[in-house]
Amino acid sequence: MKTRLFLLTLLVAGLSSFAQNADAVVGKWLNKDKNAHIQIFKKGNAYFGKIVWLKEPLDEAKKPKLDEQNPNEDLRKRPILNLEILQNFKFNDGVWEDGTIYDPKSGKTYSCKISMEGKDKLNVRGFVGISLIGRTDNWTRVK
């Protein structure tokens, strides 16, 4: 009986630490160019991220920067600030995967996976097809 109770306690502790690891990505992150903050949040069972700060939020005409490179003409008038650029990531064994990242500079969307290096560094890998063909950017947690 004591052995079962001990094993049950270990199982519950293991499950709660798993949930904490899955949510470790939640928070505000500074991109590699240090010109944007991305807020990562959980919606249902998936993780998303939106731009919540821009170093230069206004264009030359002193108007908010827009998503002008978007291939969908109807979306080109939406502001970059508060634009959701990370979508539908699922946590799997220490990696957030099966999501996409949108690059407002190019208007392109890439497959993406995210991993953590310590508690304050993200490796964000965007790719086409397989993850071997892509680029990794390092983001740091905003404190």
mmCIF file of N, CA, C and O in Angstrom, residues 29-122:
data_model
loop_
_atom_site.group_PDB
_atom_site.id
_atom_site.type_symbol
_atom_site.label_atom_id
_atom_site.label_comp_id
_atom_site.label_asym_id
_atom_site.label_seq_id
_atom_site.Cartn_x
_atom_site.Cartn_y
_atom_site.Cartn_z
ATOM 1 N N TRP A 29 9.129 38.150 -24.990
ATOM 2 C CA TRP A 29 10.440 37.823 -25.534
ATOM 3 C C TRP A 29 10.923 38.924 -26.483
ATOM 4 O O TRP A 29 10.142 39.475 -27.256
ATOM 5 N N LEU A 30 12.211 39.213 -26.425
ATOM 6 C CA LEU A 30 12.857 40.177 -27.309
ATOM 7 C C LEU A 30 13.444 39.420 -28.488
ATOM 8 O O LEU A 30 14.204 38.461 -28.302
ATOM 9 N N ASN A 31 13.108 39.847 -29.706
ATOM 10 C CA ASN A 31 13.606 39.144 -30.893
ATOM 11 C C ASN A 31 15.108 39.390 -31.077
ATOM 12 O O ASN A 31 15.703 40.226 -30.398
ATOM 13 N N LYS A 32 15.715 38.661 -32.014
ATOM 14 C CA LYS A 32 17.170 38.740 -32.193
ATOM 15 C C LYS A 32 17.636 40.110 -32.657
ATOM 16 O O LYS A 32 18.737 40.532 -32.338
ATOM 17 N N ASP A 33 16.802 40.830 -33.411
ATOM 18 C CA ASP A 33 17.171 42.169 -33.876
ATOM 19 C C ASP A 33 16.973 43.242 -32.807
ATOM 20 O O ASP A 33 17.306 44.406 -33.036
ATOM 21 N N LYS A 34 16.393 42.842 -31.691
ATOM 22 C CA LYS A 34 16.137 43.726 -30.553
ATOM 23 C C LYS A 34 15.232 44.909 -30.914
ATOM 24 O O LYS A 34 15.357 45.993 -30.357
ATOM 25 N N ASN A 35 14.316 44.665 -31.853
ATOM 26 C CA ASN A 35 13.409 45.734 -32.255
ATOM 27 C C ASN A 35 11.933 45.400 -32.037
ATOM 28 O O ASN A 35 11.056 46.160 -32.446
ATOM 29 N N ALA A 36 11.659 44.249 -31.397
ATOM 30 C CA ALA A 36 10.271 43.862 -31.136
ATOM 31 C C ALA A 36 10.195 42.953 -29.910
ATOM 32 O O ALA A 36 11.112 42.182 -29.644
ATOM 33 N N HIS A 37 9.088 43.075 -29.191
ATOM 34 C CA HIS A 37 8.752 42.151 -28.107
ATOM 35 C C HIS A 37 7.590 41.306 -28.589
ATOM 36 O O HIS A 37 6.604 41.833 -29.113
ATOM 37 N N ILE A 38 7.704 40.000 -28.378
ATOM 38 C CA ILE A 38 6.647 39.068 -28.745
ATOM 39 C C ILE A 38 6.102 38.441 -27.465
ATOM 40 O O ILE A 38 6.861 37.852 -26.691
ATOM 41 N N GLN A 39 4.820 38.589 -27.253
ATOM 42 C CA GLN A 39 4.149 38.001 -26.089
ATOM 43 C C GLN A 39 3.647 36.622 -26.488
ATOM 44 O O GLN A 39 2.812 36.501 -27.393
ATOM 45 N N ILE A 40 4.176 35.578 -25.837
ATOM 46 C CA ILE A 40 3.710 34.216 -26.099
ATOM 47 C C ILE A 40 2.688 33.856 -25.032
ATOM 48 O O ILE A 40 2.905 34.089 -23.846
ATOM 49 N N PHE A 41 1.578 33.292 -25.478
ATOM 50 C CA PHE A 41 0.477 32.969 -24.578
ATOM 51 C C PHE A 41 -0.149 31.651 -24.995
ATOM 52 O O PHE A 41 0.064 31.170 -26.110
ATOM 53 N N LYS A 42 -0.916 31.101 -24.072
ATOM 54 C CA LYS A 42 -1.593 29.829 -24.320
ATOM 55 C C LYS A 42 -3.064 30.102 -24.585
ATOM 56 O O LYS A 42 -3.699 30.883 -23.885
ATOM 57 N N LYS A 43 -3.580 29.462 -25.638
ATOM 58 C CA LYS A 43 -4.991 29.544 -25.993
ATOM 59 C C LYS A 43 -5.458 28.112 -26.173
ATOM 60 O O LYS A 43 -5.018 27.438 -27.104
ATOM 61 N N GLY A 44 -6.287 27.625 -25.252
ATOM 62 C CA GLY A 44 -6.679 26.215 -25.282
ATOM 63 C C GLY A 44 -5.466 25.361 -24.984
ATOM 64 O O GLY A 44 -4.790 25.562 -23.980
ATOM 65 N N ASN A 45 -5.145 24.424 -25.862
ATOM 66 C CA ASN A 45 -3.973 23.560 -25.681
ATOM 67 C C ASN A 45 -2.812 23.960 -26.577
ATOM 68 O O ASN A 45 -1.863 23.193 -26.734
ATOM 69 N N ALA A 46 -2.897 25.129 -27.205
ATOM 70 C CA ALA A 46 -1.855 25.561 -28.143
ATOM 71 C C ALA A 46 -1.254 26.885 -27.683
ATOM 72 O O ALA A 46 -1.833 27.602 -26.864
ATOM 73 N N TYR A 47 -0.101 27.199 -28.236
ATOM 74 C CA TYR A 47 0.638 28.415 -27.894
ATOM 75 C C TYR A 47 0.704 29.327 -29.113
ATOM 76 O O TYR A 47 0.875 28.879 -30.247
ATOM 77 N N PHE A 48 0.571 30.617 -28.847
ATOM 78 C CA PHE A 48 0.545 31.644 -29.875
ATOM 79 C C PHE A 48 1.438 32.800 -29.427
ATOM 80 O O PHE A 48 1.780 32.901 -28.248
ATOM 81 N N GLY A 49 1.768 33.682 -30.350
ATOM 82 C CA GLY A 49 2.560 34.845 -29.983
ATOM 83 C C GLY A 49 2.219 36.038 -30.850
ATOM 84 O O GLY A 49 1.966 35.905 -32.049
ATOM 85 N N LYS A 50 2.188 37.219 -30.226
ATOM 86 C CA LYS A 50 1.898 38.437 -30.977
ATOM 87 C C LYS A 50 2.909 39.519 -30.628
ATOM 88 O O LYS A 50 3.500 39.521 -29.540
ATOM 89 N N ILE A 51 3.106 40.428 -31.560
ATOM 90 C CA ILE A 51 4.023 41.550 -31.363
ATOM 91 C C ILE A 51 3.331 42.565 -30.462
ATOM 92 O O ILE A 51 2.266 43.084 -30.803
ATOM 93 N N VAL A 52 3.935 42.858 -29.298
ATOM 94 C CA VAL A 52 3.324 43.792 -28.348
ATOM 95 C C VAL A 52 4.125 45.078 -28.178
ATOM 96 O O VAL A 52 3.680 46.001 -27.498
ATOM 97 N N TRP A 53 5.313 45.146 -28.757
ATOM 98 C CA TRP A 53 6.135 46.360 -28.692
ATOM 99 C C TRP A 53 7.037 46.402 -29.916
ATOM 100 O O TRP A 53 7.575 45.378 -30.339
ATOM 101 N N LEU A 54 7.173 47.572 -30.482
ATOM 102 C CA LEU A 54 8.093 47.804 -31.585
ATOM 103 C C LEU A 54 8.997 48.978 -31.232
ATOM 104 O O LEU A 54 8.512 49.996 -30.720
ATOM 105 N N LYS A 55 10.262 48.848 -31.516
ATOM 106 C CA LYS A 55 11.209 49.935 -31.274
ATOM 107 C C LYS A 55 10.813 51.156 -32.103
ATOM 108 O O LYS A 55 10.897 52.282 -31.638
ATOM 109 N N GLU A 56 10.383 50.898 -33.341
ATOM 110 C CA GLU A 56 9.925 51.966 -34.235
ATOM 111 C C GLU A 56 8.531 51.606 -34.751
ATOM 112 O O GLU A 56 8.382 51.035 -35.835
ATOM 113 N N PRO A 57 7.495 51.945 -33.989
ATOM 114 C CA PRO A 57 6.142 51.535 -34.364
ATOM 115 C C PRO A 57 5.527 52.360 -35.494
ATOM 116 O O PRO A 57 4.524 51.951 -36.081
ATOM 117 N N LEU A 58 6.144 53.503 -35.822
ATOM 118 C CA LEU A 58 5.581 54.385 -36.834
ATOM 119 C C LEU A 58 6.422 54.380 -38.101
ATOM 120 O O LEU A 58 7.650 54.236 -38.050
ATOM 121 N N ASP A 59 5.754 54.573 -39.234
ATOM 122 C CA ASP A 59 6.467 54.663 -40.505
ATOM 123 C C ASP A 59 6.945 56.104 -40.734
ATOM 124 O O ASP A 59 6.819 56.959 -39.843
ATOM 125 N N GLU A 60 7.455 56.388 -41.926
ATOM 126 C CA GLU A 60 7.984 57.714 -42.238
ATOM 127 C C GLU A 60 6.907 58.800 -42.144
ATOM 128 O O GLU A 60 7.199 59.955 -41.847
ATOM 129 N N ALA A 61 5.662 58.450 -42.411
ATOM 130 C CA ALA A 61 4.548 59.400 -42.361
ATOM 131 C C ALA A 61 3.978 59.536 -40.943
ATOM 132 O O ALA A 61 2.926 60.145 -40.750
ATOM 133 N N LYS A 62 4.683 58.933 -39.960
ATOM 134 C CA LYS A 62 4.263 58.981 -38.546
ATOM 135 C C LYS A 62 2.934 58.269 -38.295
ATOM 136 O O LYS A 62 2.190 58.605 -37.386
ATOM 137 N N LYS A 63 2.665 57.253 -39.128
ATOM 138 C CA LYS A 63 1.479 56.416 -38.951
ATOM 139 C C LYS A 63 1.944 55.031 -38.525
ATOM 140 O O LYS A 63 3.075 54.635 -38.806
ATOM 141 N N PRO A 64 1.078 54.265 -37.836
ATOM 142 C CA PRO A 64 1.479 52.918 -37.421
ATOM 143 C C PRO A 64 1.915 52.069 -38.611
ATOM 144 O O PRO A 64 1.285 52.109 -39.674
ATOM 145 N N LYS A 65 3.008 51.320 -38.426
ATOM 146 C CA LYS A 65 3.483 50.425 -39.479
ATOM 147 C C LYS A 65 2.429 49.359 -39.748
ATOM 148 O O LYS A 65 1.809 48.826 -38.824
ATOM 149 N N LEU A 66 2.246 49.065 -41.036
ATOM 150 C CA LEU A 66 1.227 48.108 -41.460
ATOM 151 C C LEU A 66 1.878 46.860 -42.048
ATOM 152 O O LEU A 66 3.049 46.862 -42.427
ATOM 153 N N ASP A 67 1.086 45.826 -42.172
ATOM 154 C CA ASP A 67 1.514 44.534 -42.711
ATOM 155 C C ASP A 67 1.520 44.586 -44.241
ATOM 156 O O ASP A 67 0.850 43.806 -44.911
ATOM 157 N N GLU A 68 2.283 45.516 -44.793
ATOM 158 C CA GLU A 68 2.253 45.820 -46.228
ATOM 159 C C GLU A 68 2.780 44.705 -47.120
ATOM 160 O O GLU A 68 2.463 44.671 -48.307
ATOM 161 N N GLN A 69 3.576 43.790 -46.588
ATOM 162 C CA GLN A 69 4.153 42.711 -47.403
ATOM 163 C C GLN A 69 3.278 41.462 -47.449
ATOM 164 O O GLN A 69 3.636 40.489 -48.103
ATOM 165 N N ASN A 70 2.153 41.496 -46.767
ATOM 166 C CA ASN A 70 1.280 40.320 -46.724
ATOM 167 C C ASN A 70 0.807 39.965 -48.138
ATOM 168 O O ASN A 70 0.375 40.846 -48.880
ATOM 169 N N PRO A 71 0.895 38.682 -48.514
ATOM 170 C CA PRO A 71 0.436 38.280 -49.842
ATOM 171 C C PRO A 71 -1.075 38.445 -50.031
ATOM 172 O O PRO A 71 -1.548 38.576 -51.159
ATOM 173 N N ASN A 72 -1.817 38.471 -48.937
ATOM 174 C CA ASN A 72 -3.259 38.689 -48.998
ATOM 175 C C ASN A 72 -3.509 40.196 -48.942
ATOM 176 O O ASN A 72 -3.314 40.831 -47.913
ATOM 177 N N GLU A 73 -3.933 40.763 -50.043
ATOM 178 C CA GLU A 73 -4.118 42.213 -50.137
ATOM 179 C C GLU A 73 -5.070 42.748 -49.063
ATOM 180 O O GLU A 73 -4.905 43.869 -48.586
ATOM 181 N N ASP A 74 -6.052 41.959 -48.677
ATOM 182 C CA ASP A 74 -7.018 42.391 -47.659
ATOM 183 C C ASP A 74 -6.378 42.573 -46.288
ATOM 184 O O ASP A 74 -6.930 43.268 -45.441
ATOM 185 N N LEU A 75 -5.229 41.933 -46.049
ATOM 186 C CA LEU A 75 -4.573 42.012 -44.737
ATOM 187 C C LEU A 75 -3.472 43.073 -44.680
ATOM 188 O O LEU A 75 -2.895 43.295 -43.630
ATOM 189 N N ARG A 76 -3.200 43.744 -45.744
ATOM 190 C CA ARG A 76 -2.094 44.706 -45.791
ATOM 191 C C ARG A 76 -2.345 45.979 -44.989
ATOM 192 O O ARG A 76 -1.422 46.718 -44.717
ATOM 193 N N LYS A 77 -3.553 46.207 -44.595
ATOM 194 C CA LYS A 77 -3.885 47.417 -43.825
ATOM 195 C C LYS A 77 -3.871 47.181 -42.315
ATOM 196 O O LYS A 77 -4.092 48.096 -41.533
ATOM 197 N N ARG A 78 -3.587 45.957 -41.885
ATOM 198 C CA ARG A 78 -3.577 45.689 -40.442
ATOM 199 C C ARG A 78 -2.235 46.131 -39.851
ATOM 200 O O ARG A 78 -1.179 45.984 -40.471
ATOM 201 N N PRO A 79 -2.274 46.679 -38.643
ATOM 202 C CA PRO A 79 -1.033 47.142 -37.997
ATOM 203 C C PRO A 79 -0.125 45.982 -37.600
ATOM 204 O O PRO A 79 -0.602 44.889 -37.262
ATOM 205 N N ILE A 80 1.171 46.237 -37.631
ATOM 206 C CA ILE A 80 2.156 45.248 -37.177
ATOM 207 C C ILE A 80 2.039 45.065 -35.663
ATOM 208 O O ILE A 80 2.133 43.946 -35.157
ATOM 209 N N LEU A 81 1.832 46.160 -34.943
ATOM 210 C CA LEU A 81 1.677 46.078 -33.493
ATOM 211 C C LEU A 81 0.425 45.271 -33.172
ATOM 212 O O LEU A 81 -0.646 45.508 -33.741
ATOM 213 N N ASN A 82 0.560 44.291 -32.313
ATOM 214 C CA ASN A 82 -0.484 43.336 -31.913
ATOM 215 C C ASN A 82 -0.778 42.284 -32.976
ATOM 216 O O ASN A 82 -1.760 41.545 -32.865
ATOM 217 N N LEU A 83 0.078 42.172 -33.978
ATOM 218 C CA LEU A 83 -0.068 41.159 -35.010
ATOM 219 C C LEU A 83 0.361 39.800 -34.455
ATOM 220 O O LEU A 83 1.432 39.672 -33.862
ATOM 221 N N GLU A 84 -0.490 38.797 -34.631
ATOM 222 C CA GLU A 84 -0.175 37.435 -34.181
ATOM 223 C C GLU A 84 0.757 36.795 -35.207
ATOM 224 O O GLU A 84 0.375 36.579 -36.351
ATOM 225 N N ILE A 85 1.993 36.521 -34.785
ATOM 226 C CA ILE A 85 2.986 35.960 -35.716
ATOM 227 C C ILE A 85 3.313 34.496 -35.425
ATOM 228 O O ILE A 85 3.869 33.814 -36.279
ATOM 229 N N LEU A 86 3.014 34.021 -34.233
ATOM 230 C CA LEU A 86 3.212 32.611 -33.876
ATOM 231 C C LEU A 86 1.842 31.978 -33.711
ATOM 232 O O LEU A 86 0.986 32.525 -33.008
ATOM 233 N N GLN A 87 1.644 30.808 -34.341
ATOM 234 C CA GLN A 87 0.331 30.179 -34.252
ATOM 235 C C GLN A 87 0.420 28.664 -34.092
ATOM 236 O O GLN A 87 1.262 28.010 -34.716
ATOM 237 N N ASN A 88 -0.454 28.156 -33.214
ATOM 238 C CA ASN A 88 -0.767 26.719 -33.100
ATOM 239 C C ASN A 88 0.397 25.813 -32.715
ATOM 240 O O ASN A 88 0.534 24.718 -33.246
ATOM 241 N N PHE A 89 1.216 26.220 -31.773
ATOM 242 C CA PHE A 89 2.314 25.368 -31.312
ATOM 243 C C PHE A 89 1.805 24.388 -30.266
ATOM 244 O O PHE A 89 1.022 24.756 -29.390
ATOM 245 N N LYS A 90 2.264 23.165 -30.378
ATOM 246 C CA LYS A 90 1.934 22.112 -29.412
ATOM 247 C C LYS A 90 3.220 21.710 -28.702
ATOM 248 O O LYS A 90 4.267 21.579 -29.332
ATOM 249 N N PHE A 91 3.114 21.504 -27.396
ATOM 250 C CA PHE A 91 4.278 21.091 -26.611
ATOM 251 C C PHE A 91 4.450 19.588 -26.718
ATOM 252 O O PHE A 91 3.501 18.837 -26.533
ATOM 253 N N ASN A 92 5.676 19.154 -27.038
ATOM 254 C CA ASN A 92 5.969 17.733 -27.162
ATOM 255 C C ASN A 92 7.397 17.475 -26.711
ATOM 256 O O ASN A 92 8.334 17.822 -27.437
ATOM 257 N N ASP A 93 7.545 16.911 -25.533
ATOM 258 C CA ASP A 93 8.848 16.462 -25.048
ATOM 259 C C ASP A 93 9.908 17.565 -25.102
ATOM 260 O O ASP A 93 10.980 17.391 -25.672
ATOM 261 N N GLY A 94 9.583 18.724 -24.530
ATOM 262 C CA GLY A 94 10.554 19.807 -24.417
ATOM 263 C C GLY A 94 10.638 20.725 -25.620
ATOM 264 O O GLY A 94 11.447 21.652 -25.646
ATOM 265 N N VAL A 95 9.798 20.496 -26.640
ATOM 266 C CA VAL A 95 9.822 21.322 -27.851
ATOM 267 C C VAL A 95 8.389 21.743 -28.184
ATOM 268 O O VAL A 95 7.461 20.947 -28.078
ATOM 269 N N TRP A 96 8.229 22.996 -28.582
ATOM 270 C CA TRP A 96 6.946 23.480 -29.077
ATOM 271 C C TRP A 96 7.037 23.374 -30.590
ATOM 272 O O TRP A 96 7.895 23.989 -31.220
ATOM 273 N N GLU A 97 6.151 22.581 -31.182
ATOM 274 C CA GLU A 97 6.287 22.257 -32.606
ATOM 275 C C GLU A 97 4.941 22.291 -33.309
ATOM 276 O O GLU A 97 3.918 22.557 -32.697
ATOM 277 N N ASP A 98 4.990 22.015 -34.608
ATOM 278 C CA ASP A 98 3.799 21.961 -35.460
ATOM 279 C C ASP A 98 3.095 23.316 -35.567
ATOM 280 O O ASP A 98 1.912 23.377 -35.874
ATOM 281 N N GLY A 99 3.832 24.395 -35.297
ATOM 282 C CA GLY A 99 3.268 25.731 -35.418
ATOM 283 C C GLY A 99 3.847 26.450 -36.622
ATOM 284 O O GLY A 99 4.632 25.895 -37.388
ATOM 285 N N THR A 100 3.409 27.699 -36.780
ATOM 286 C CA THR A 100 3.926 28.525 -37.862
ATOM 287 C C THR A 100 4.384 29.868 -37.317
ATOM 288 O O THR A 100 3.918 30.326 -36.262
ATOM 289 N N ILE A 101 5.302 30.488 -38.056
ATOM 290 C CA ILE A 101 5.758 31.833 -37.747
ATOM 291 C C ILE A 101 5.592 32.677 -38.998
ATOM 292 O O ILE A 101 5.933 32.247 -40.101
ATOM 293 N N TYR A 102 5.040 33.863 -38.803
ATOM 294 C CA TYR A 102 4.833 34.804 -39.905
ATOM 295 C C TYR A 102 5.881 35.903 -39.800
ATOM 296 O O TYR A 102 6.108 36.456 -38.724
ATOM 297 N N ASP A 103 6.534 36.212 -40.913
ATOM 298 C CA ASP A 103 7.538 37.270 -40.966
ATOM 299 C C ASP A 103 6.924 38.483 -41.662
ATOM 300 O O ASP A 103 6.779 38.485 -42.879
ATOM 301 N N PRO A 104 6.559 39.522 -40.900
ATOM 302 C CA PRO A 104 5.929 40.682 -41.533
ATOM 303 C C PRO A 104 6.869 41.463 -42.455
ATOM 304 O O PRO A 104 6.407 42.193 -43.326
ATOM 305 N N LYS A 105 8.175 41.277 -42.312
ATOM 306 C CA LYS A 105 9.119 41.967 -43.209
ATOM 307 C C LYS A 105 9.032 41.424 -44.635
ATOM 308 O O LYS A 105 9.180 42.163 -45.593
ATOM 309 N N SER A 106 8.790 40.102 -44.756
ATOM 310 C CA SER A 106 8.726 39.476 -46.077
ATOM 311 C C SER A 106 7.308 39.084 -46.489
ATOM 312 O O SER A 106 7.055 38.823 -47.661
ATOM 313 N N GLY A 107 6.402 38.995 -45.526
ATOM 314 C CA GLY A 107 5.046 38.537 -45.812
ATOM 315 C C GLY A 107 4.948 37.031 -45.942
ATOM 316 O O GLY A 107 3.950 36.513 -46.415
ATOM 317 N N LYS A 108 5.978 36.320 -45.499
ATOM 318 C CA LYS A 108 5.996 34.855 -45.645
ATOM 319 C C LYS A 108 5.714 34.172 -44.312
ATOM 320 O O LYS A 108 6.074 34.673 -43.252
ATOM 321 N N THR A 109 5.101 33.002 -44.413
ATOM 322 C CA THR A 109 4.814 32.169 -43.257
ATOM 323 C C THR A 109 5.624 30.889 -43.379
ATOM 324 O O THR A 109 5.689 30.285 -44.456
ATOM 325 N N TYR A 110 6.253 30.484 -42.271
ATOM 326 C CA TYR A 110 7.120 29.311 -42.263
ATOM 327 C C TYR A 110 6.648 28.325 -41.206
ATOM 328 O O TYR A 110 6.067 28.721 -40.187
ATOM 329 N N SER A 111 6.940 27.060 -41.415
ATOM 330 C CA SER A 111 6.796 26.076 -40.345
ATOM 331 C C SER A 111 7.800 26.471 -39.279
ATOM 332 O O SER A 111 8.826 27.093 -39.575
ATOM 333 N N CYS A 112 7.518 26.102 -38.038
ATOM 334 C CA CYS A 112 8.392 26.575 -36.965
ATOM 335 C C CYS A 112 8.373 25.605 -35.792
ATOM 336 O O CYS A 112 7.375 24.927 -35.547
ATOM 337 N N LYS A 113 9.495 25.575 -35.098
ATOM 338 C CA LYS A 113 9.549 24.886 -33.813
ATOM 339 C C LYS A 113 10.369 25.746 -32.866
ATOM 340 O O LYS A 113 11.246 26.509 -33.284
ATOM 341 N N ILE A 114 10.048 25.627 -31.591
ATOM 342 C CA ILE A 114 10.667 26.453 -30.560
ATOM 343 C C ILE A 114 11.195 25.544 -29.465
ATOM 344 O O ILE A 114 10.519 24.601 -29.044
ATOM 345 N N SER A 115 12.404 25.840 -29.013
ATOM 346 C CA SER A 115 12.960 25.127 -27.866
ATOM 347 C C SER A 115 13.573 26.157 -26.931
ATOM 348 O O SER A 115 13.888 27.273 -27.333
ATOM 349 N N MET A 116 13.738 25.768 -25.682
ATOM 350 C CA MET A 116 14.319 26.676 -24.688
ATOM 351 C C MET A 116 15.734 26.253 -24.370
ATOM 352 O O MET A 116 16.049 25.075 -24.344
ATOM 353 N N GLU A 117 16.544 27.254 -24.124
ATOM 354 C CA GLU A 117 17.909 27.051 -23.648
ATOM 355 C C GLU A 117 17.969 27.776 -22.311
ATOM 356 O O GLU A 117 18.057 29.003 -22.275
ATOM 357 N N GLY A 118 17.834 27.036 -21.220
ATOM 358 C CA GLY A 118 17.686 27.673 -19.921
ATOM 359 C C GLY A 118 16.287 28.245 -19.813
ATOM 360 O O GLY A 118 15.396 27.904 -20.586
ATOM 361 N N LYS A 119 16.084 29.161 -18.870
ATOM 362 C CA LYS A 119 14.737 29.703 -18.704
ATOM 363 C C LYS A 119 14.530 31.034 -19.407
ATOM 364 O O LYS A 119 13.402 31.515 -19.510
ATOM 365 N N ASP A 120 15.604 31.636 -19.930
ATOM 366 C CA ASP A 120 15.496 32.973 -20.505
ATOM 367 C C ASP A 120 15.950 33.084 -21.957
ATOM 368 O O ASP A 120 16.186 34.180 -22.450
ATOM 369 N N LYS A 121 16.088 31.967 -22.653
ATOM 370 C CA LYS A 121 16.509 32.006 -24.049
ATOM 371 C C LYS A 121 15.677 31.024 -24.866
ATOM 372 O O LYS A 121 15.533 29.863 -24.489
ATOM 373 N N LEU A 122 15.148 31.525 -25.984
ATOM 374 C CA LEU A 122 14.375 30.693 -26.903
ATOM 375 C C LEU A 122 15.151 30.514 -28.198
ATOM 376 O O LEU A 122 15.766 31.462 -28.690
#
